[in-house]
PDB file of C-alpha atoms and ligand atoms in Angstrom:
ATOM      1  CA  MET X   1      -9.599  31.123 -18.358  1.00  0.00           C
ATOM      2  CA  GLN X   2     -12.168  29.931 -16.105  1.00  0.00           C
ATOM      3  CA  GLU X   3     -15.992  30.622 -16.256  1.00  0.00           C
ATOM      4  CA  ARG X   4     -17.631  32.330 -13.319  1.00  0.00           C
ATOM      5  CA  ILE X   5     -18.920  30.283 -10.423  1.00  0.00           C
ATOM      6  CA  ILE X   6     -22.449  30.197 -10.129  1.00  0.00           C
ATOM      7  CA  LEU X   7     -23.674  30.835  -6.582  1.00  0.00           C
ATOM      8  CA  LYS X   8     -26.814  29.059  -5.508  1.00  0.00           C
ATOM      9  CA  ALA X   9     -29.787  30.757  -3.835  1.00  0.00           C
ATOM     10  CA  PRO X  10     -31.368  29.025  -0.681  1.00  0.00           C
ATOM     11  CA  TRP X  11     -34.320  27.801  -2.741  1.00  0.00           C
ATOM     12  CA  GLU X  12     -31.802  26.028  -5.149  1.00  0.00           C
ATOM     13  CA  LEU X  13     -29.981  24.601  -2.120  1.00  0.00           C
ATOM     14  CA  GLU X  14     -33.231  23.049  -1.219  1.00  0.00           C
ATOM     15  CA  ILE X  15     -33.389  21.119  -4.577  1.00  0.00           C
ATOM     16  CA  LEU X  16     -29.777  20.247  -4.402  1.00  0.00           C
ATOM     17  CA  ARG X  17     -30.164  18.741  -0.960  1.00  0.00           C
ATOM     18  CA  ARG X  18     -32.734  16.590  -2.466  1.00  0.00           C
ATOM     19  CA  SER X  19     -30.948  15.410  -5.597  1.00  0.00           C
ATOM     20  CA  ASN X  20     -27.650  14.863  -3.441  1.00  0.00           C
ATOM     21  CA  ARG X  21     -29.675  12.833  -0.731  1.00  0.00           C
ATOM     22  CA  LEU X  22     -31.114  10.635  -3.336  1.00  0.00           C
ATOM     23  CA  VAL X  23     -27.797   9.806  -4.718  1.00  0.00           C
ATOM     24  CA  ALA X  24     -26.428   9.190  -1.233  1.00  0.00           C
ATOM     25  CA  GLU X  25     -29.340   6.882  -0.359  1.00  0.00           C
ATOM     26  CA  ALA X  26     -29.070   4.876  -3.682  1.00  0.00           C
ATOM     27  CA  LEU X  27     -25.178   4.421  -3.051  1.00  0.00           C
ATOM     28  CA  GLN X  28     -26.080   3.085   0.468  1.00  0.00           C
ATOM     29  CA  GLU X  29     -28.489   0.624  -1.151  1.00  0.00           C
ATOM     30  CA  LEU X  30     -25.834  -0.489  -3.636  1.00  0.00           C
ATOM     31  CA  ILE X  31     -23.092  -0.897  -1.144  1.00  0.00           C
ATOM     32  CA  GLY X  32     -25.303  -3.353   0.689  1.00  0.00           C
ATOM     33  CA  MET X  33     -25.553  -5.343  -2.559  1.00  0.00           C
ATOM     34  CA  VAL X  34     -21.887  -5.614  -3.042  1.00  0.00           C
ATOM     35  CA  ARG X  35     -20.512  -9.132  -2.590  1.00  0.00           C
ATOM     36  CA  PRO X  36     -18.695 -11.747  -4.542  1.00  0.00           C
ATOM     37  CA  GLY X  37     -20.590 -12.926  -7.701  1.00  0.00           C
ATOM     38  CA  VAL X  38     -22.701  -9.962  -8.175  1.00  0.00           C
ATOM     39  CA  THR X  39     -22.152  -8.192 -11.358  1.00  0.00           C
ATOM     40  CA  THR X  40     -21.955  -4.544 -11.907  1.00  0.00           C
ATOM     41  CA  LEU X  41     -24.560  -4.447 -14.560  1.00  0.00           C
ATOM     42  CA  GLU X  42     -27.030  -5.906 -11.908  1.00  0.00           C
ATOM     43  CA  LEU X  43     -26.038  -2.785  -9.805  1.00  0.00           C
ATOM     44  CA  ASP X  44     -26.348  -0.553 -12.612  1.00  0.00           C
ATOM     45  CA  ARG X  45     -30.080  -1.837 -13.348  1.00  0.00           C
ATOM     46  CA  PHE X  46     -30.843  -1.453  -9.529  1.00  0.00           C
ATOM     47  CA  ALA X  47     -29.608   2.063  -9.578  1.00  0.00           C
ATOM     48  CA  GLU X  48     -31.349   3.330 -12.624  1.00  0.00           C
ATOM     49  CA  ALA X  49     -34.688   1.745 -11.344  1.00  0.00           C
ATOM     50  CA  TYR X  50     -34.195   3.128  -8.098  1.00  0.00           C
ATOM     51  CA  LEU X  51     -33.849   6.800  -9.204  1.00  0.00           C
ATOM     52  CA  VAL X  52     -36.713   6.555 -11.716  1.00  0.00           C
ATOM     53  CA  ARG X  53     -38.849   5.085  -8.891  1.00  0.00           C
ATOM     54  CA  ARG X  54     -38.258   8.214  -7.046  1.00  0.00           C
ATOM     55  CA  GLY X  55     -38.911  10.765  -9.904  1.00  0.00           C
ATOM     56  CA  ALA X  56     -35.254  11.400 -10.758  1.00  0.00           C
ATOM     57  CA  ARG X  57     -33.096  10.633 -13.798  1.00  0.00           C
ATOM     58  CA  PRO X  58     -29.831   9.356 -14.074  1.00  0.00           C
ATOM     59  CA  ALA X  59     -27.254  12.064 -14.582  1.00  0.00           C
ATOM     60  CA  PHE X  60     -24.425  10.218 -16.401  1.00  0.00           C
ATOM     61  CA  LYS X  61     -26.546   8.244 -18.838  1.00  0.00           C
ATOM     62  CA  GLY X  62     -26.544  10.143 -22.278  1.00  0.00           C
ATOM     63  CA  TYR X  63     -23.795  12.705 -20.889  1.00  0.00           C
ATOM     64  CA  ARG X  64     -21.555  12.725 -23.723  1.00  0.00           C
ATOM     65  CA  ASP X  65     -23.121   9.272 -24.833  1.00  0.00           C
ATOM     66  CA  TYR X  66     -22.246   7.626 -21.586  1.00  0.00           C
ATOM     67  CA  PRO X  67     -24.553   4.568 -21.784  1.00  0.00           C
ATOM     68  CA  PHE X  68     -25.088   3.722 -18.069  1.00  0.00           C
ATOM     69  CA  THR X  69     -26.445   5.022 -14.723  1.00  0.00           C
ATOM     70  CA  LEU X  70     -23.250   4.162 -12.679  1.00  0.00           C
ATOM     71  CA  CYS X  71     -19.582   4.122 -13.283  1.00  0.00           C
ATOM     72  CA  THR X  72     -18.202   0.843 -11.751  1.00  0.00           C
ATOM     73  CA  SER X  73     -14.428   0.930 -11.645  1.00  0.00           C
ATOM     74  CA  VAL X  74     -12.815  -2.146 -10.418  1.00  0.00           C
ATOM     75  CA  ASN X  75      -9.220  -2.579  -8.882  1.00  0.00           C
ATOM     76  CA  GLU X  76      -6.841  -0.712 -11.417  1.00  0.00           C
ATOM     77  CA  VAL X  77      -9.625   1.106 -13.077  1.00  0.00           C
ATOM     78  CA  VAL X  78      -9.718   4.683 -11.657  1.00  0.00           C
ATOM     79  CA  VAL X  79     -12.962   6.042 -13.066  1.00  0.00           C
ATOM     80  CA  HIS X  80     -15.473   5.572 -15.573  1.00  0.00           C
ATOM     81  CA  GLY X  81     -15.599   1.722 -15.661  1.00  0.00           C
ATOM     82  CA  LEU X  82     -18.478   0.468 -17.627  1.00  0.00           C
ATOM     83  CA  PRO X  83     -20.996  -1.800 -15.830  1.00  0.00           C
ATOM     84  CA  SER X  84     -20.504  -5.484 -17.262  1.00  0.00           C
ATOM     85  CA  ALA X  85     -21.847  -9.005 -16.749  1.00  0.00           C
ATOM     86  CA  LYS X  86     -18.382  -9.913 -15.226  1.00  0.00           C
ATOM     87  CA  PRO X  87     -19.047 -11.078 -11.528  1.00  0.00           C
ATOM     88  CA  LEU X  88     -17.255  -9.378  -8.916  1.00  0.00           C
ATOM     89  CA  ARG X  89     -14.555 -11.406  -6.946  1.00  0.00           C
ATOM     90  CA  ALA X  90     -13.486 -11.508  -3.399  1.00  0.00           C
ATOM     91  CA  GLY X  91     -10.507  -9.233  -2.933  1.00  0.00           C
ATOM     92  CA  ASP X  92     -11.730  -6.662  -5.563  1.00  0.00           C
ATOM     93  CA  ILE X  93     -12.227  -3.155  -4.743  1.00  0.00           C
ATOM     94  CA  LEU X  94     -15.056  -1.389  -6.482  1.00  0.00           C
ATOM     95  CA  SER X  95     -15.624   2.255  -7.133  1.00  0.00           C
ATOM     96  CA  LEU X  96     -19.478   3.120  -7.513  1.00  0.00           C
ATOM     97  CA  ASP X  97     -20.042   6.615  -8.921  1.00  0.00           C
ATOM     98  CA  MET X  98     -23.552   7.859  -9.573  1.00  0.00           C
ATOM     99  CA  GLY X  99     -25.120  11.085 -10.654  1.00  0.00           C
ATOM    100  CA  ALA X 100     -28.978  12.034 -10.345  1.00  0.00           C
ATOM    101  CA  VAL X 101     -31.022  15.060 -11.711  1.00  0.00           C
ATOM    102  CA  VAL X 102     -34.081  16.141  -9.473  1.00  0.00           C
ATOM    103  CA  ASP X 103     -36.010  19.111 -10.752  1.00  0.00           C
ATOM    104  CA  GLY X 104     -33.165  20.144 -13.086  1.00  0.00           C
ATOM    105  CA  TYR X 105     -30.601  20.138 -10.120  1.00  0.00           C
ATOM    106  CA  TYR X 106     -27.653  17.546 -10.164  1.00  0.00           C
ATOM    107  CA  GLY X 107     -26.314  15.276  -7.380  1.00  0.00           C
ATOM    108  CA  ASP X 108     -23.125  13.565  -7.669  1.00  0.00           C
ATOM    109  CA  ALA X 109     -21.249  11.193  -5.296  1.00  0.00           C
ATOM    110  CA  ALA X 110     -18.779   8.226  -5.220  1.00  0.00           C
ATOM    111  CA  VAL X 111     -17.328   5.649  -2.970  1.00  0.00           C
ATOM    112  CA  THR X 112     -15.071   2.745  -3.149  1.00  0.00           C
ATOM    113  CA  VAL X 113     -15.791  -0.357  -1.197  1.00  0.00           C
ATOM    114  CA  PRO X 114     -14.246  -3.726  -0.544  1.00  0.00           C
ATOM    115  CA  VAL X 115     -15.687  -7.018  -2.332  1.00  0.00           C
ATOM    116  CA  GLY X 116     -15.483  -9.606   0.443  1.00  0.00           C
ATOM    117  CA  PRO X 117     -12.375  -9.703   2.302  1.00  0.00           C
ATOM    118  CA  ILE X 118      -9.475  -7.491   0.795  1.00  0.00           C
ATOM    119  CA  SER X 119      -5.739  -7.294   1.106  1.00  0.00           C
ATOM    120  CA  PRO X 120      -4.236  -5.024   3.613  1.00  0.00           C
ATOM    121  CA  GLU X 121      -2.657  -2.772   0.947  1.00  0.00           C
ATOM    122  CA  ALA X 122      -6.079  -2.475  -0.783  1.00  0.00           C
ATOM    123  CA  ALA X 123      -7.583  -1.639   2.810  1.00  0.00           C
ATOM    124  CA  ARG X 124      -5.012   0.981   3.295  1.00  0.00           C
ATOM    125  CA  LEU X 125      -5.668   2.807  -0.051  1.00  0.00           C
ATOM    126  CA  LEU X 126      -9.419   3.017   0.731  1.00  0.00           C
ATOM    127  CA  GLN X 127      -8.831   4.422   4.091  1.00  0.00           C
ATOM    128  CA  VAL X 128      -6.207   7.060   2.509  1.00  0.00           C
ATOM    129  CA  GLY X 129      -8.867   8.037  -0.047  1.00  0.00           C
ATOM    130  CA  ARG X 130     -11.711   8.354   2.440  1.00  0.00           C
ATOM    131  CA  GLU X 131      -9.435  10.376   4.835  1.00  0.00           C
ATOM    132  CA  SER X 132      -8.260  12.552   1.995  1.00  0.00           C
ATOM    133  CA  LEU X 133     -11.912  13.537   1.146  1.00  0.00           C
ATOM    134  CA  GLY X 134     -12.446  14.076   4.879  1.00  0.00           C
ATOM    135  CA  ARG X 135      -9.692  16.444   5.128  1.00  0.00           C
ATOM    136  CA  ALA X 136     -10.737  18.325   1.935  1.00  0.00           C
ATOM    137  CA  ILE X 137     -14.074  18.925   3.228  1.00  0.00           C
ATOM    138  CA  ALA X 138     -12.884  20.160   6.583  1.00  0.00           C
ATOM    139  CA  ALA X 139     -10.633  22.714   4.394  1.00  0.00           C
ATOM    140  CA  THR X 140     -13.965  23.820   2.603  1.00  0.00           C
ATOM    141  CA  GLN X 141     -15.028  26.744   4.628  1.00  0.00           C
ATOM    142  CA  PRO X 142     -16.296  30.300   3.532  1.00  0.00           C
ATOM    143  CA  GLY X 143     -13.232  32.536   3.364  1.00  0.00           C
ATOM    144  CA  ALA X 144     -10.580  29.616   2.432  1.00  0.00           C
ATOM    145  CA  ARG X 145      -9.198  29.311  -0.950  1.00  0.00           C
ATOM    146  CA  LEU X 146      -9.982  26.609  -3.782  1.00  0.00           C
ATOM    147  CA  THR X 147      -6.367  25.474  -3.431  1.00  0.00           C
ATOM    148  CA  ASP X 148      -6.774  24.894   0.198  1.00  0.00           C
ATOM    149  CA  ILE X 149      -9.047  21.755  -0.818  1.00  0.00           C
ATOM    150  CA  SER X 150      -6.581  20.644  -3.576  1.00  0.00           C
ATOM    151  CA  ARG X 151      -3.652  20.795  -1.078  1.00  0.00           C
ATOM    152  CA  ALA X 152      -5.427  18.944   1.809  1.00  0.00           C
ATOM    153  CA  ILE X 153      -6.014  16.153  -0.535  1.00  0.00           C
ATOM    154  CA  GLN X 154      -2.511  16.043  -2.312  1.00  0.00           C
ATOM    155  CA  THR X 155      -0.613  16.479   1.092  1.00  0.00           C
ATOM    156  CA  HIS X 156      -2.447  13.584   2.651  1.00  0.00           C
ATOM    157  CA  VAL X 157      -2.211  11.284  -0.221  1.00  0.00           C
ATOM    158  CA  GLU X 158       1.342  11.744  -0.918  1.00  0.00           C
ATOM    159  CA  ALA X 159       2.248  11.566   2.763  1.00  0.00           C
ATOM    160  CA  GLN X 160       0.814   8.044   2.829  1.00  0.00           C
ATOM    161  CA  GLY X 161       3.024   7.115  -0.177  1.00  0.00           C
ATOM    162  CA  CYS X 162       0.074   7.116  -2.666  1.00  0.00           C
ATOM    163  CA  SER X 163      -0.378   9.255  -5.818  1.00  0.00           C
ATOM    164  CA  VAL X 164      -2.982  11.795  -6.906  1.00  0.00           C
ATOM    165  CA  VAL X 165      -4.440  11.422 -10.376  1.00  0.00           C
ATOM    166  CA  ARG X 166      -4.083  14.658 -12.565  1.00  0.00           C
ATOM    167  CA  VAL X 167      -6.307  14.165 -15.594  1.00  0.00           C
ATOM    168  CA  PHE X 168      -9.559  14.103 -13.689  1.00  0.00           C
ATOM    169  CA  VAL X 169     -10.730  16.741 -11.135  1.00  0.00           C
ATOM    170  CA  GLY X 170     -13.761  17.756  -9.073  1.00  0.00           C
ATOM    171  CA  HIS X 171     -16.040  20.371 -10.074  1.00  0.00           C
ATOM    172  CA  GLY X 172     -18.805  22.777  -9.272  1.00  0.00           C
ATOM    173  CA  ILE X 173     -22.235  21.334  -9.634  1.00  0.00           C
ATOM    174  CA  GLY X 174     -25.759  22.739 -10.016  1.00  0.00           C
ATOM    175  CA  ARG X 175     -28.027  23.052 -13.087  1.00  0.00           C
ATOM    176  CA  ALA X 176     -25.182  21.311 -14.881  1.00  0.00           C
ATOM    177  CA  LEU X 177     -23.060  18.107 -13.852  1.00  0.00           C
ATOM    178  CA  HIS X 178     -19.936  20.075 -14.509  1.00  0.00           C
ATOM    179  CA  GLU X 179     -19.701  23.757 -13.539  1.00  0.00           C
ATOM    180  CA  ALA X 180     -16.783  26.082 -12.576  1.00  0.00           C
ATOM    181  CA  PRO X 181     -14.663  25.832 -10.797  1.00  0.00           C
ATOM    182  CA  GLN X 182     -12.655  22.821 -11.673  1.00  0.00           C
ATOM    183  CA  ILE X 183     -11.176  21.282  -8.335  1.00  0.00           C
ATOM    184  CA  PRO X 184      -7.853  19.551  -9.141  1.00  0.00           C
ATOM    185  CA  ASN X 185      -6.699  16.994  -6.412  1.00  0.00           C
ATOM    186  CA  PHE X 186      -3.064  18.694  -6.457  1.00  0.00           C
ATOM    187  CA  VAL X 187      -1.450  22.164  -6.606  1.00  0.00           C
ATOM    188  CA  GLU X 188       1.064  23.460  -8.850  1.00  0.00           C
ATOM    189  CA  PRO X 189       3.920  25.525  -7.962  1.00  0.00           C
ATOM    190  CA  GLY X 190       2.968  29.126  -8.776  1.00  0.00           C
ATOM    191  CA  GLN X 191      -0.296  28.633  -9.711  1.00  0.00           C
ATOM    192  CA  GLY X 192      -1.883  31.232  -6.933  1.00  0.00           C
ATOM    193  CA  ARG X 193      -4.333  30.495  -4.359  1.00  0.00           C
ATOM    194  CA  GLY X 194      -7.481  30.224  -6.576  1.00  0.00           C
ATOM    195  CA  PRO X 195     -10.824  31.767  -5.845  1.00  0.00           C
ATOM    196  CA  VAL X 196     -11.992  32.534  -2.248  1.00  0.00           C
ATOM    197  CA  LEU X 197     -14.697  30.138  -1.110  1.00  0.00           C
ATOM    198  CA  LYS X 198     -18.192  31.676  -0.563  1.00  0.00           C
ATOM    199  CA  PRO X 199     -21.565  30.842   0.591  1.00  0.00           C
ATOM    200  CA  GLY X 200     -23.732  29.632  -2.227  1.00  0.00           C
ATOM    201  CA  MET X 201     -20.961  27.550  -3.742  1.00  0.00           C
ATOM    202  CA  VAL X 202     -21.692  23.975  -4.386  1.00  0.00           C
ATOM    203  CA  LEU X 203     -18.685  21.706  -4.962  1.00  0.00           C
ATOM    204  CA  ALA X 204     -18.141  18.059  -6.019  1.00  0.00           C
ATOM    205  CA  ILE X 205     -14.919  17.233  -4.384  1.00  0.00           C
ATOM    206  CA  GLU X 206     -13.461  13.802  -5.779  1.00  0.00           C
ATOM    207  CA  PRO X 207      -9.941  12.558  -4.961  1.00  0.00           C
ATOM    208  CA  MET X 208      -8.925   9.838  -7.264  1.00  0.00           C
ATOM    209  CA  ILE X 209      -5.812   8.234  -5.894  1.00  0.00           C
ATOM    210  CA  THR X 210      -3.652   5.142  -6.741  1.00  0.00           C
ATOM    211  CA  ALA X 211      -1.221   2.766  -4.901  1.00  0.00           C
ATOM    212  CA  GLY X 212       1.547   3.432  -7.469  1.00  0.00           C
ATOM    213  CA  GLY X 213       2.174   6.268  -9.910  1.00  0.00           C
ATOM    214  CA  PRO X 214      -0.369   8.997 -10.994  1.00  0.00           C
ATOM    215  CA  GLU X 215      -0.485   8.070 -14.659  1.00  0.00           C
ATOM    216  CA  VAL X 216      -3.751   7.116 -16.377  1.00  0.00           C
ATOM    217  CA  LYS X 217      -4.783   5.750 -19.690  1.00  0.00           C
ATOM    218  CA  VAL X 218      -8.157   5.490 -21.318  1.00  0.00           C
ATOM    219  CA  LEU X 219      -8.959   1.920 -22.824  1.00  0.00           C
ATOM    220  CA  GLU X 220     -10.441   1.374 -26.520  1.00  0.00           C
ATOM    221  CA  ASP X 221     -14.007   1.537 -25.140  1.00  0.00           C
ATOM    222  CA  ARG X 222     -13.334   5.400 -24.747  1.00  0.00           C
ATOM    223  CA  TRP X 223     -14.290   5.446 -21.080  1.00  0.00           C
ATOM    224  CA  THR X 224     -12.529   3.126 -18.931  1.00  0.00           C
ATOM    225  CA  ALA X 225      -9.751   5.026 -17.113  1.00  0.00           C
ATOM    226  CA  VAL X 226      -6.885   2.592 -15.660  1.00  0.00           C
ATOM    227  CA  THR X 227      -3.638   3.146 -13.986  1.00  0.00           C
ATOM    228  CA  VAL X 228      -0.643   2.832 -16.431  1.00  0.00           C
ATOM    229  CA  ASP X 229       1.367   0.721 -14.022  1.00  0.00           C
ATOM    230  CA  GLY X 230      -1.454  -1.463 -13.134  1.00  0.00           C
ATOM    231  CA  SER X 231      -1.647  -0.396  -9.356  1.00  0.00           C
ATOM    232  CA  LEU X 232      -5.087  -0.063  -7.535  1.00  0.00           C
ATOM    233  CA  ALA X 233      -6.965   3.047  -7.655  1.00  0.00           C
ATOM    234  CA  ALA X 234      -9.665   4.578  -5.433  1.00  0.00           C
ATOM    235  CA  HIS X 235     -12.184   7.065  -5.815  1.00  0.00           C
ATOM    236  CA  PHE X 236     -14.207   9.161  -3.184  1.00  0.00           C
ATOM    237  CA  GLU X 237     -16.704  11.939  -3.909  1.00  0.00           C
ATOM    238  CA  HIS X 238     -18.905  14.051  -2.028  1.00  0.00           C
ATOM    239  CA  THR X 239     -20.985  17.068  -3.139  1.00  0.00           C
ATOM    240  CA  VAL X 240     -20.660  19.851  -0.530  1.00  0.00           C
ATOM    241  CA  ALA X 241     -22.583  23.094  -0.160  1.00  0.00           C
ATOM    242  CA  LEU X 242     -21.148  26.488   1.575  1.00  0.00           C
ATOM    243  CA  THR X 243     -23.692  28.120   3.398  1.00  0.00           C
ATOM    244  CA  GLU X 244     -23.824  31.212   5.792  1.00  0.00           C
ATOM    245  CA  ARG X 245     -23.993  28.499   8.417  1.00  0.00           C
ATOM    246  CA  GLY X 246     -20.928  26.663   7.555  1.00  0.00           C
ATOM    247  CA  THR X 247     -20.314  23.636   5.255  1.00  0.00           C
ATOM    248  CA  GLU X 248     -23.014  21.010   4.525  1.00  0.00           C
ATOM    249  CA  VAL X 249     -22.107  17.602   2.922  1.00  0.00           C
ATOM    250  CA  LEU X 250     -25.239  17.113   0.659  1.00  0.00           C
ATOM    251  CA  THR X 251     -24.318  13.321  -0.087  1.00  0.00           C
ATOM    252  CA  ALA X 252     -23.682  12.406   3.570  1.00  0.00           C
ATOM    253  CA  GLY X 253     -27.037  10.939   3.571  1.00  0.00           C
ATOM    254  CA  ASP X 254     -27.133  10.082   7.239  1.00  0.00           C
ATOM    255  CA  GLY X 255     -25.726  13.411   8.166  1.00  0.00           C
ATOM    256  CA  HIS X 256     -22.152  12.468   8.782  1.00  0.00           C
ATOM    257  CA  SER X 257     -19.164  13.414   6.518  1.00  0.00           C
ATOM    258  CA  GLY X 258     -16.019  11.943   4.960  1.00  0.00           C
TER     259      GLY X 258
HETATM  260  N1  MF3 D 301     -18.428  11.730 -10.991  1.00  0.00           N
HETATM  261  C1  MF3 D 301     -18.053  11.766 -12.351  1.00  0.00           C
HETATM  262  C2  MF3 D 301     -17.892  13.216 -12.836  1.00  0.00           C
HETATM  263  O1  MF3 D 301     -18.516  13.967 -12.131  1.00  0.00           O
HETATM  264  C3  MF3 D 301     -18.728  11.054 -13.313  1.00  0.00           C
HETATM  265  C4  MF3 D 301     -18.815  11.349 -14.683  1.00  0.00           C
HETATM  266  S1  MF3 D 301     -19.338   9.997 -15.679  1.00  0.00           S
HETATM  267  C5  MF3 D 301     -20.018  10.457 -16.972  1.00  0.00           C
HETATM  268  O2  MF3 D 301     -17.198  13.588 -13.569  1.00  0.00           O
HETATM  269  F1  MF3 D 301     -20.480   9.513 -17.746  1.00  0.00           F
HETATM  270  F2  MF3 D 301     -20.916  11.360 -16.879  1.00  0.00           F
HETATM  271  F3  MF3 D 301     -19.044  11.291 -17.669  1.00  0.00           F
HETATM  272 CO1   CO D 302     -18.296  14.290 -10.048  1.00  0.00          CO
END
């Protein structure tokens, strides 16, 4: 049984534009800092200071006792990697996931980036992940159905020989980090088409994909989610708003999507 999807008024969208733009800008800064030798703890400290300086607060810190501003997921870590003092190495891929709260409204986005030169296989995984999010956003239109988003991701990822993770999903977002609807990155036979997409919906779409199988396990720290087969994973997330004028990527930062 799914809760109701909360539609946002134009004045609420104004605030959501600010919180999400801030996340996009912070991620841009962080991406510029990523190189071999940097630690994810340094990135986390920068991220928190960045938000606080702009009058926002980290969305993840304290959420279910999560202790950091960023999730930093390296290589086979799918999501919820904990920032650490271990330096990044050339050839790693790093997912940076960040949320911020501005005037009570949440922003959320994630991106996976190379650390120095990476293997062609890793580069390919990033490309497939980025493309799948782009296709999902293109499918996010008033009048379409929720499953159109899920299907756009799954179809592309699996056609490229990669897998879609099942146990984590995208979500509605607003005055809470996670609102209805859940947005799976896959469709199940016979599940129906899901709710019709309407202006006022704000959705955090986040494909989590692997170069191997879809199975994930959570480590002893109770956060770090890794691929069971040790294959590389990538994660891309944008928060998008449906409006009377079409679909707006709130975390694009510089006005382009995907
Ligand atoms: N982008 C993820 C999500 O929306 C990040 C959550 S991390 C947590 O679920 F710490 F807040 F759980
Ligand atoms: Co999210």
